[in-house]
Amino acid sequence: MKRAIVIGGGIVGLSLAVGMARTGLSVVILDGSDQEPRASYGNAGLVWVQGKGANHPPYAQWSRRSASLWPAFAADLLAATGIDPEYDRRGGFSLCLSDDELASRAKMVARLSGQPGIPDDVVMVDPAFIRERLPKVGPDVIGGSWCPADGHANPLLLTQALAAQARGLGVEILRDDKALSIGMVRSQLTVFCVENRYPAERVVIAAGLATQPLAATAGMLVPLRPVRGQIVVTERLPPSIAHATPTTRQARAGSVMFGNSHEDDVVTPGTTLQILASHAQRAIREFPFLASARVLRSWGAIRVMPADGMPIYARSESCPGAFAVACHSGITLAAAHAEIVGPAIAADALPAELATLSSRRFDAALAS
Amino acid sequence: MLRSLLDPADARLTITVDGRSFDAHPGETVAACLMRHDLVPSRQTPTGQPRAPYCLMGACFECTVELDGRTNVQACLTPVRDGMVICRNLRA
Amino acid sequence: MPEFARVDPATDVAIIGAGPAGMAAAIEARRHGLGVTLLDDQPAIGGQILRGISHPRRVHYEDWGLPLATAFQQCGAEHVRGASVWARDGETLVYGVAGQTCRLRARAVILATGSMERPVVLPGHTLPGVVTVGALQALLKGSAAVPSGRFVLAGNGPLLLLTALQLLEAGAAPLAIVDTMPRRRFRSSLRHAPGLVSDPALAMSGIKLLARIRADRVPVFRHATDLRVLGADRAEGLAFRSNGREHQIEANLVALHDGVVPNDQLAVSFGCASHWNAETQCYAMTTTDEVRASVPGIWLAGDAAAISGGYLATLTGKLAACDVAHELGAMTGKAHGEAVAPLLAERRRRLRARRFVDALYAPTLSAAKADGAALLCRCEEVPVSRIRAAIAEGATGTRQVKAATRCGMGPCQGRQCTLSLVSVLAEELGAAVTDFSRPSLRTPGRPITVAELAASHTGQGHTGSDA
């Protein structure tokens, strides 16, 4: 039986591992310790297509493809593990509170409209349309964009479900042996860790920010930057926000998570009062009823941002059988990673539709 | 469950809990007053389990009640005031 | 849009906590001419051990208590009651009083947030009618209330005996004391007993207490194990094993105690480092020169840093204030050295006595050995069995258990479950507690409304709506 090693046990690594295990590979995940940044614990859970790839149609198409696979992906996870990733796909809004926001959003929507290969269903909407679906929205919301294909899931339950599904497929998850490099030992692809070395036929690096240095040891260029996102979480509230937005979203259990901030190149997790307060100010403008809701906690997680914002799929030349996958939208792409990319990598290839999302695009940039 | 050591004649304040009136001593906390009048449970968990004050010093958040319209107020940190309106929001 | 926070006049020293450490720190800081604002979340001064001291009822306080409280009331410090601090923004503390957000800028912050009861885990312990022994103290001293019906005290620690005595004196007799100190623990703790000579009063007090209780004929069940609270919707009694037999005592109030631990939530949420103390089996704050926290501008005093009792809290309160005074230029280096030397010496002497007490009163009601049905996380209703299952399924640390079970994600944000969680992890994985990272805490240090958060800063951060 062919053996595969996935470095990284977050949502990206788990999705790929599940996809590969289904083809009959024997898969081992080398997962990092509790102390690693672990972006899978620090994101908002959007399964989102509107806005993705506005400047690059293949990425827009790829996001769509994954979103269309999500309902079956979620149902499958529930059936296989009994854990419900709480996927809701009722459409999503991006709410605008100023003319500038409205104008900038409209420009993005116009760019997307008429793009080949995707439905023309991202539209600008007026407050009446929004209010019909989000009755608690405040008077400061003067419009927004809407896409019926948008939704959200519970990232913690998704991680749990994927891990359970992986285990059910015979995937072994090892912790506490940190991967250092990938190389060839007498033509045998090998992962070198602190304690042991692991030979394998396939190696996929899906280790968040650590993907960049690890991929470099196998000659793959995966330029990533850390970005910190601060999020505020409330107590459980009665169902009040039926559609997700990037700034405010209500989980099925009732907690509302709000705030969408990006602090480039910050490597320390944590929160700042300035940003948390401005999240709160915006949340109240979007949904006035939130003013009296209780905030229980906040976090500022370090997340992964590829240099040009789009996912990176890399295939090594110096170490045949080695691949790397890095992205910001690991939740949205989880379905496609499990259903399409994992099996492709098992067959030692990357899907053709990802040609322009390959790491080779950075070679050109470097050359210039 | 609790009784006051103070002179009953000094229990001259009145608070309302779930629409009913109860006497209160100046200086006692809302949590102490609830327990004195056996008004437990004082809240329910998300799954409906009964809870009541536990640590009485602000560290456990079990004693939260709706007080004068503000939700999730820690009763153990709040001295009673004449006319206070408290709701336990217990579902049947 | 909610109004912006009330901005207090800036001060030299902000002290959080009006117990022995906070009051002693305030008095000392004022002696050096520093402006002091003391923020306390309780309705009156005294913290826990001196609760009610400004209106002393027929309750006995230690003899240093009343002079301390009087000196504090006269020292000229600003005192804000019901003030609950929830964030630190640079040099500014953010706190709330009855829903109003306030900002206080201070050149130095002394955290004197005291101690809290060690969380215990046993079946039925979240039922209405189960309280901590410290809660009975708070009710007696703060609200002049005592148990009126059938009640028992259970657990291990000097506070158990002290409280039983105080309640007896107030006319409320417990039906029983259920003492969970394991057999042979006294003997095995004796190797630390020589330290007791450093604090004879501490040694004598325990012996005196036991004698008084026997005289009042309160039954004491010793070496009790397998405790569980009986009842469906409220406490109806306590069951346990003692002397080879099963016992059940009918009661509508059950008070539990298993020692005290630092109330360090705020310090940790401010980013101050802590470390596991194997002797006291809980976290202690990491300090330099005894009183400086790992975050510049923050000092620690009293039990919040490490459990050492009420009197020592007054010493460390003084030490912290002296250090602050020196730092802010209100005290010369020479004067500082001369002032702290005797305080440090006395502290060292008295701390030797604590080693015996710490060994004697090590936890007995830990989650590590608890029945699976008992709730480890009260807020999110997570039983011990779910935690053990998450570990069996591969969780190897606090973050992973938290993510898998929601343990620690409720209103108390880990105050009542962190110690239990790390003890279960250590037990199930055959590891040391130090192998697991302490869950990090962020703003807010306690639940606040979105409006309070919105009012706390002018904002204008990077918030945007781009997905």
PDB file of C-alpha atoms in Angstrom, chain A residues 183-191 198-201:
ATOM      1  CA  GLY A 183      14.251  15.419   0.957  1.00  0.00           C
ATOM      2  CA  MET A 184      15.310  12.360  -0.999  1.00  0.00           C
ATOM      3  CA  VAL A 185      17.277   9.541   0.565  1.00  0.00           C
ATOM      4  CA  ARG A 186      18.569   7.365  -2.258  1.00  0.00           C
ATOM      5  CA  SER A 187      15.528   8.245  -4.392  1.00  0.00           C
ATOM      6  CA  GLN A 188      13.136   7.684  -1.500  1.00  0.00           C
ATOM      7  CA  LEU A 189      10.995  10.678  -0.648  1.00  0.00           C
ATOM      8  CA  THR A 190      11.413  11.282   3.058  1.00  0.00           C
ATOM      9  CA  VAL A 191      10.172  13.651   5.755  1.00  0.00           C
ATOM     10  CA  TYR A 198       9.378   9.051   7.584  1.00  0.00           C
ATOM     11  CA  PRO A 199       9.692   7.633   4.074  1.00  0.00           C
ATOM     12  CA  ALA A 200       6.594   7.984   1.894  1.00  0.00           C
ATOM     13  CA  GLU A 201       5.350   7.930  -1.669  1.00  0.00           C
TER      14      GLU A 201
END
